[in-house]
Amino acid sequence: MDPDTHMASSGHQGYGMVASQGGTRDVRAGQRRRGVERDQQGRTSGEEQFAQWRESIASIFDVRPLDPDYRETFQGRIDRHNLGVALVGEVSTSAQSYTRSESLIGAVGVDHLLVQLYDRGSTTLDLDGTEVRVEPNDIVVLDLSRPLASHATAMRAFNIVLPRGLLNLNAASLDRAHGAV
């Protein structure tokens, strides 16, 4: 992850779509690194793209590819902008599962809400044993202080990440918001 990457107003690294200066990280184009093999057009393999993708969002989600051919086919893109108190961006990826475990939550201490508008693709979320389906044109709210698991098709979504304190909601309202579609 870029060393200047920060969660808005918290000092935490994460979500790959956040940077102090804003900008775009195109995982398909990758970063020039030693030891990264590229084809004649300068592209990285799907396997390397997935490794870069996983690294870019490691403090928010643990991800696993769903396509058995991901080593050749994986693609991911994150456009991100830090607005000071909020982070906005667009994400598009190949099919994957992602989880947010208690151990990851405890390790990074991110206390934010992720609001996503799905433009393409879908996901099925497991939120404390409750299954929630998100389809194109749906908006879903995820409390990043709570665990979740998901299986997502290839997708594109528009995101905003907000500190929980910014919303001035009581605990019961925040509990109801997690997984709301």
PDB file of C-alpha atoms in Angstrom:
ATOM      1  CA  MET A   1       0.000   0.000   0.000  1.00  0.00           C
ATOM      2  CA  ASP A   2       1.210   3.506  -0.710  1.00  0.00           C
ATOM      3  CA  PRO A   3       2.936   4.952   2.378  1.00  0.00           C
ATOM      4  CA  ASP A   4       0.862   8.149   2.176  1.00  0.00           C
ATOM      5  CA  THR A   5      -2.453   6.293   2.257  1.00  0.00           C
ATOM      6  CA  HIS A   6      -4.756   7.252   5.157  1.00  0.00           C
ATOM      7  CA  MET A   7      -8.294   6.673   6.305  1.00  0.00           C
ATOM      8  CA  ALA A   8     -10.053  10.038   6.426  1.00  0.00           C
ATOM      9  CA  SER A   9      -9.584  11.817   9.723  1.00  0.00           C
ATOM     10  CA  SER A  10      -8.321   8.704  11.505  1.00  0.00           C
ATOM     11  CA  GLY A  11      -4.704   8.086  10.599  1.00  0.00           C
ATOM     12  CA  HIS A  12      -5.472   4.481   9.602  1.00  0.00           C
ATOM     13  CA  GLN A  13      -4.262   2.919   6.405  1.00  0.00           C
ATOM     14  CA  GLY A  14      -6.822   1.228   4.312  1.00  0.00           C
ATOM     15  CA  TYR A  15      -9.358   0.557   1.661  1.00  0.00           C
ATOM     16  CA  GLY A  16      -6.954   1.188  -1.171  1.00  0.00           C
ATOM     17  CA  MET A  17      -9.242   3.921  -2.420  1.00  0.00           C
ATOM     18  CA  VAL A  18      -7.929   6.500  -0.010  1.00  0.00           C
ATOM     19  CA  ALA A  19      -4.897   8.668  -0.455  1.00  0.00           C
ATOM     20  CA  SER A  20      -3.780  11.960   0.958  1.00  0.00           C
ATOM     21  CA  GLN A  21      -3.624  13.533  -2.496  1.00  0.00           C
ATOM     22  CA  GLY A  22      -6.408  11.534  -4.167  1.00  0.00           C
ATOM     23  CA  GLY A  23      -5.874   9.877  -7.496  1.00  0.00           C
ATOM     24  CA  THR A  24      -6.176   6.560  -9.204  1.00  0.00           C
ATOM     25  CA  ARG A  25      -4.563   3.220  -8.698  1.00  0.00           C
ATOM     26  CA  ASP A  26      -5.150   0.974 -11.670  1.00  0.00           C
ATOM     27  CA  VAL A  27      -4.280  -2.525 -10.567  1.00  0.00           C
ATOM     28  CA  ARG A  28      -4.439  -3.671 -14.194  1.00  0.00           C
ATOM     29  CA  ALA A  29      -1.566  -1.332 -14.994  1.00  0.00           C
ATOM     30  CA  GLY A  30       0.145  -2.245 -11.747  1.00  0.00           C
ATOM     31  CA  GLN A  31       3.107  -0.572 -10.187  1.00  0.00           C
ATOM     32  CA  ARG A  32       6.650  -0.935 -11.510  1.00  0.00           C
ATOM     33  CA  ARG A  33       8.326  -3.221  -8.977  1.00  0.00           C
ATOM     34  CA  ARG A  34      11.427  -5.341  -9.035  1.00  0.00           C
ATOM     35  CA  GLY A  35      10.706  -8.985  -9.751  1.00  0.00           C
ATOM     36  CA  VAL A  36       7.270  -8.370 -11.328  1.00  0.00           C
ATOM     37  CA  GLU A  37       7.046 -10.109 -14.671  1.00  0.00           C
ATOM     38  CA  ARG A  38       5.270  -8.244 -17.440  1.00  0.00           C
ATOM     39  CA  ASP A  39       4.277  -9.248 -20.933  1.00  0.00           C
ATOM     40  CA  GLN A  40       5.530  -7.416 -24.023  1.00  0.00           C
ATOM     41  CA  GLN A  41       2.837  -4.742 -23.602  1.00  0.00           C
ATOM     42  CA  GLY A  42       3.944  -4.058 -20.015  1.00  0.00           C
ATOM     43  CA  ARG A  43       0.930  -5.779 -18.394  1.00  0.00           C
ATOM     44  CA  THR A  44       1.141  -7.880 -15.270  1.00  0.00           C
ATOM     45  CA  SER A  45      -0.455 -11.296 -14.934  1.00  0.00           C
ATOM     46  CA  GLY A  46      -3.841 -11.733 -13.309  1.00  0.00           C
ATOM     47  CA  GLU A  47      -2.045 -13.353 -10.390  1.00  0.00           C
ATOM     48  CA  GLU A  48       0.164 -10.278  -9.830  1.00  0.00           C
ATOM     49  CA  GLN A  49      -2.812  -7.966 -10.312  1.00  0.00           C
ATOM     50  CA  PHE A  50      -4.691  -9.916  -7.649  1.00  0.00           C
ATOM     51  CA  ALA A  51      -1.712  -9.675  -5.285  1.00  0.00           C
ATOM     52  CA  GLN A  52      -1.654  -5.892  -5.778  1.00  0.00           C
ATOM     53  CA  TRP A  53      -5.429  -5.719  -5.298  1.00  0.00           C
ATOM     54  CA  ARG A  54      -5.253  -7.777  -2.103  1.00  0.00           C
ATOM     55  CA  GLU A  55      -2.490  -5.525  -0.759  1.00  0.00           C
ATOM     56  CA  SER A  56      -4.410  -2.351  -1.608  1.00  0.00           C
ATOM     57  CA  ILE A  57      -7.437  -3.303   0.515  1.00  0.00           C
ATOM     58  CA  ALA A  58      -5.802  -5.562   3.132  1.00  0.00           C
ATOM     59  CA  SER A  59      -6.576  -3.293   6.069  1.00  0.00           C
ATOM     60  CA  ILE A  60     -10.305  -3.361   5.265  1.00  0.00           C
ATOM     61  CA  PHE A  61     -10.995  -6.766   3.676  1.00  0.00           C
ATOM     62  CA  ASP A  62      -9.337 -10.119   3.221  1.00  0.00           C
ATOM     63  CA  VAL A  63     -10.111 -11.159  -0.360  1.00  0.00           C
ATOM     64  CA  ARG A  64      -9.988 -14.409  -2.296  1.00  0.00           C
ATOM     65  CA  PRO A  65     -10.567 -14.843  -6.044  1.00  0.00           C
ATOM     66  CA  LEU A  66     -13.614 -16.863  -7.103  1.00  0.00           C
ATOM     67  CA  ASP A  67     -12.532 -17.567 -10.682  1.00  0.00           C
ATOM     68  CA  PRO A  68     -10.241 -20.616 -10.831  1.00  0.00           C
ATOM     69  CA  ASP A  69      -8.502 -18.945 -13.807  1.00  0.00           C
ATOM     70  CA  TYR A  70      -7.785 -15.744 -11.855  1.00  0.00           C
ATOM     71  CA  ARG A  71      -4.036 -16.104 -12.473  1.00  0.00           C
ATOM     72  CA  GLU A  72      -4.749 -15.113 -16.078  1.00  0.00           C
ATOM     73  CA  THR A  73      -7.972 -13.099 -15.796  1.00  0.00           C
ATOM     74  CA  PHE A  74      -8.133 -11.050 -12.597  1.00  0.00           C
ATOM     75  CA  GLN A  75      -8.645  -7.300 -12.991  1.00  0.00           C
ATOM     76  CA  GLY A  76      -9.233  -4.599 -10.442  1.00  0.00           C
ATOM     77  CA  ARG A  77      -9.355  -0.818 -10.405  1.00  0.00           C
ATOM     78  CA  ILE A  78      -9.755   1.732  -7.649  1.00  0.00           C
ATOM     79  CA  ASP A  79     -10.233   5.462  -8.180  1.00  0.00           C
ATOM     80  CA  ARG A  80     -10.014   7.297  -4.872  1.00  0.00           C
ATOM     81  CA  HIS A  81     -10.240  10.802  -3.466  1.00  0.00           C
ATOM     82  CA  ASN A  82      -9.797  11.970   0.120  1.00  0.00           C
ATOM     83  CA  LEU A  83     -12.149  14.856   0.909  1.00  0.00           C
ATOM     84  CA  GLY A  84     -10.792  15.324   4.424  1.00  0.00           C
ATOM     85  CA  VAL A  85     -13.659  13.883   6.460  1.00  0.00           C
ATOM     86  CA  ALA A  86     -14.911  11.497   3.766  1.00  0.00           C
ATOM     87  CA  LEU A  87     -13.410   9.247   1.144  1.00  0.00           C
ATOM     88  CA  VAL A  88     -15.094   8.800  -2.220  1.00  0.00           C
ATOM     89  CA  GLY A  89     -14.248   6.534  -5.079  1.00  0.00           C
ATOM     90  CA  GLU A  90     -15.109   3.953  -7.643  1.00  0.00           C
ATOM     91  CA  VAL A  91     -14.071   0.308  -7.521  1.00  0.00           C
ATOM     92  CA  SER A  92     -14.362  -2.390 -10.174  1.00  0.00           C
ATOM     93  CA  THR A  93     -13.077  -5.935  -9.784  1.00  0.00           C
ATOM     94  CA  SER A  94     -13.341  -9.479 -10.974  1.00  0.00           C
ATOM     95  CA  ALA A  95     -15.419 -11.941  -8.940  1.00  0.00           C
ATOM     96  CA  GLN A  96     -14.125 -12.513  -5.404  1.00  0.00           C
ATOM     97  CA  SER A  97     -15.062 -13.320  -1.857  1.00  0.00           C
ATOM     98  CA  TYR A  98     -14.177 -10.870   0.850  1.00  0.00           C
ATOM     99  CA  THR A  99     -14.321 -11.001   4.612  1.00  0.00           C
ATOM    100  CA  ARG A 100     -13.929  -8.630   7.500  1.00  0.00           C
ATOM    101  CA  SER A 101     -13.086 -10.724  10.563  1.00  0.00           C
ATOM    102  CA  GLU A 102     -13.002  -9.801  14.246  1.00  0.00           C
ATOM    103  CA  SER A 103      -9.202 -10.147  14.178  1.00  0.00           C
ATOM    104  CA  LEU A 104      -8.879  -7.762  11.219  1.00  0.00           C
ATOM    105  CA  ILE A 105     -11.259  -5.290  12.859  1.00  0.00           C
ATOM    106  CA  GLY A 106      -9.229  -5.413  16.075  1.00  0.00           C
ATOM    107  CA  ALA A 107      -5.914  -5.089  14.253  1.00  0.00           C
ATOM    108  CA  VAL A 108      -6.777  -1.934  12.302  1.00  0.00           C
ATOM    109  CA  GLY A 109      -9.420  -0.296  14.481  1.00  0.00           C
ATOM    110  CA  VAL A 110     -11.250   1.419  11.597  1.00  0.00           C
ATOM    111  CA  ASP A 111     -14.451   3.023  12.888  1.00  0.00           C
ATOM    112  CA  HIS A 112     -16.130   4.012   9.618  1.00  0.00           C
ATOM    113  CA  LEU A 113     -19.186   3.255   7.517  1.00  0.00           C
ATOM    114  CA  LEU A 114     -18.805   2.180   3.894  1.00  0.00           C
ATOM    115  CA  VAL A 115     -21.715   3.173   1.646  1.00  0.00           C
ATOM    116  CA  GLN A 116     -21.700   1.523  -1.783  1.00  0.00           C
ATOM    117  CA  LEU A 117     -23.892   2.115  -4.835  1.00  0.00           C
ATOM    118  CA  TYR A 118     -23.652  -0.980  -7.020  1.00  0.00           C
ATOM    119  CA  ASP A 119     -23.547  -0.058 -10.701  1.00  0.00           C
ATOM    120  CA  ARG A 120     -22.708  -3.511 -12.107  1.00  0.00           C
ATOM    121  CA  GLY A 121     -22.599  -6.986 -10.635  1.00  0.00           C
ATOM    122  CA  SER A 122     -23.971  -8.243  -7.364  1.00  0.00           C
ATOM    123  CA  THR A 123     -22.938  -9.578  -3.991  1.00  0.00           C
ATOM    124  CA  THR A 124     -24.391 -11.792  -1.319  1.00  0.00           C
ATOM    125  CA  LEU A 125     -23.428 -10.652   2.168  1.00  0.00           C
ATOM    126  CA  ASP A 126     -23.403 -12.727   5.345  1.00  0.00           C
ATOM    127  CA  LEU A 127     -23.903 -10.292   8.218  1.00  0.00           C
ATOM    128  CA  ASP A 128     -23.973 -12.074  11.570  1.00  0.00           C
ATOM    129  CA  GLY A 129     -25.853 -15.014   9.996  1.00  0.00           C
ATOM    130  CA  THR A 130     -28.274 -12.850   8.014  1.00  0.00           C
ATOM    131  CA  GLU A 131     -27.989 -13.049   4.222  1.00  0.00           C
ATOM    132  CA  VAL A 132     -28.339  -9.794   2.280  1.00  0.00           C
ATOM    133  CA  ARG A 133     -28.358  -9.600  -1.530  1.00  0.00           C
ATOM    134  CA  VAL A 134     -27.084  -6.454  -3.289  1.00  0.00           C
ATOM    135  CA  GLU A 135     -27.929  -5.948  -6.990  1.00  0.00           C
ATOM    136  CA  PRO A 136     -27.225  -3.169  -9.534  1.00  0.00           C
ATOM    137  CA  ASN A 137     -28.710   0.197  -8.468  1.00  0.00           C
ATOM    138  CA  ASP A 138     -28.826  -0.896  -4.813  1.00  0.00           C
ATOM    139  CA  ILE A 139     -27.148   1.135  -2.079  1.00  0.00           C
ATOM    140  CA  VAL A 140     -25.743  -0.843   0.843  1.00  0.00           C
ATOM    141  CA  VAL A 141     -24.347   0.449   4.150  1.00  0.00           C
ATOM    142  CA  LEU A 142     -21.585  -1.536   5.870  1.00  0.00           C
ATOM    143  CA  ASP A 143     -20.341  -0.791   9.376  1.00  0.00           C
ATOM    144  CA  LEU A 144     -16.607  -1.479   9.195  1.00  0.00           C
ATOM    145  CA  SER A 145     -16.481  -2.063  12.954  1.00  0.00           C
ATOM    146  CA  ARG A 146     -18.532  -5.260  12.408  1.00  0.00           C
ATOM    147  CA  PRO A 147     -17.613  -8.562  10.750  1.00  0.00           C
ATOM    148  CA  LEU A 148     -18.979  -9.621   7.372  1.00  0.00           C
ATOM    149  CA  ALA A 149     -18.428 -12.116   4.580  1.00  0.00           C
ATOM    150  CA  SER A 150     -19.391 -11.765   0.938  1.00  0.00           C
ATOM    151  CA  HIS A 151     -19.305 -13.453  -2.452  1.00  0.00           C
ATOM    152  CA  ALA A 152     -19.331 -10.890  -5.257  1.00  0.00           C
ATOM    153  CA  THR A 153     -19.574 -11.280  -9.014  1.00  0.00           C
ATOM    154  CA  ALA A 154     -17.458  -9.073 -11.235  1.00  0.00           C
ATOM    155  CA  MET A 155     -18.693  -5.661 -10.149  1.00  0.00           C
ATOM    156  CA  ARG A 156     -18.430  -1.898 -10.195  1.00  0.00           C
ATOM    157  CA  ALA A 157     -19.530   0.288  -7.303  1.00  0.00           C
ATOM    158  CA  PHE A 158     -19.280   3.896  -6.207  1.00  0.00           C
ATOM    159  CA  ASN A 159     -18.171   4.280  -2.582  1.00  0.00           C
ATOM    160  CA  ILE A 160     -18.130   6.756   0.224  1.00  0.00           C
ATOM    161  CA  VAL A 161     -16.388   6.036   3.526  1.00  0.00           C
ATOM    162  CA  LEU A 162     -17.487   8.140   6.499  1.00  0.00           C
ATOM    163  CA  PRO A 163     -16.323   8.205  10.129  1.00  0.00           C
ATOM    164  CA  ARG A 164     -19.166   6.906  12.320  1.00  0.00           C
ATOM    165  CA  GLY A 165     -18.905   9.969  14.561  1.00  0.00           C
ATOM    166  CA  LEU A 166     -19.610  12.280  11.632  1.00  0.00           C
ATOM    167  CA  LEU A 167     -23.165  10.917  11.365  1.00  0.00           C
ATOM    168  CA  ASN A 168     -24.137  11.662  14.978  1.00  0.00           C
ATOM    169  CA  LEU A 169     -26.281   8.509  15.210  1.00  0.00           C
ATOM    170  CA  ASN A 170     -26.977   6.546  18.375  1.00  0.00           C
ATOM    171  CA  ALA A 171     -25.727   2.948  18.731  1.00  0.00           C
ATOM    172  CA  ALA A 172     -29.129   1.406  17.888  1.00  0.00           C
ATOM    173  CA  SER A 173     -29.333   3.391  14.636  1.00  0.00           C
ATOM    174  CA  LEU A 174     -25.799   2.355  13.684  1.00  0.00           C
ATOM    175  CA  ASP A 175     -26.649  -1.297  14.393  1.00  0.00           C
ATOM    176  CA  ARG A 176     -29.673  -1.076  12.090  1.00  0.00           C
ATOM    177  CA  ALA A 177     -27.606   0.590   9.364  1.00  0.00           C
ATOM    178  CA  HIS A 178     -25.180  -2.360   8.988  1.00  0.00           C
ATOM    179  CA  GLY A 179     -26.313  -4.237   5.871  1.00  0.00           C
ATOM    180  CA  ALA A 180     -29.197  -1.901   5.079  1.00  0.00           C
ATOM    181  CA  VAL A 181     -30.026  -1.935   1.362  1.00  0.00           C
TER     182      VAL A 181
END
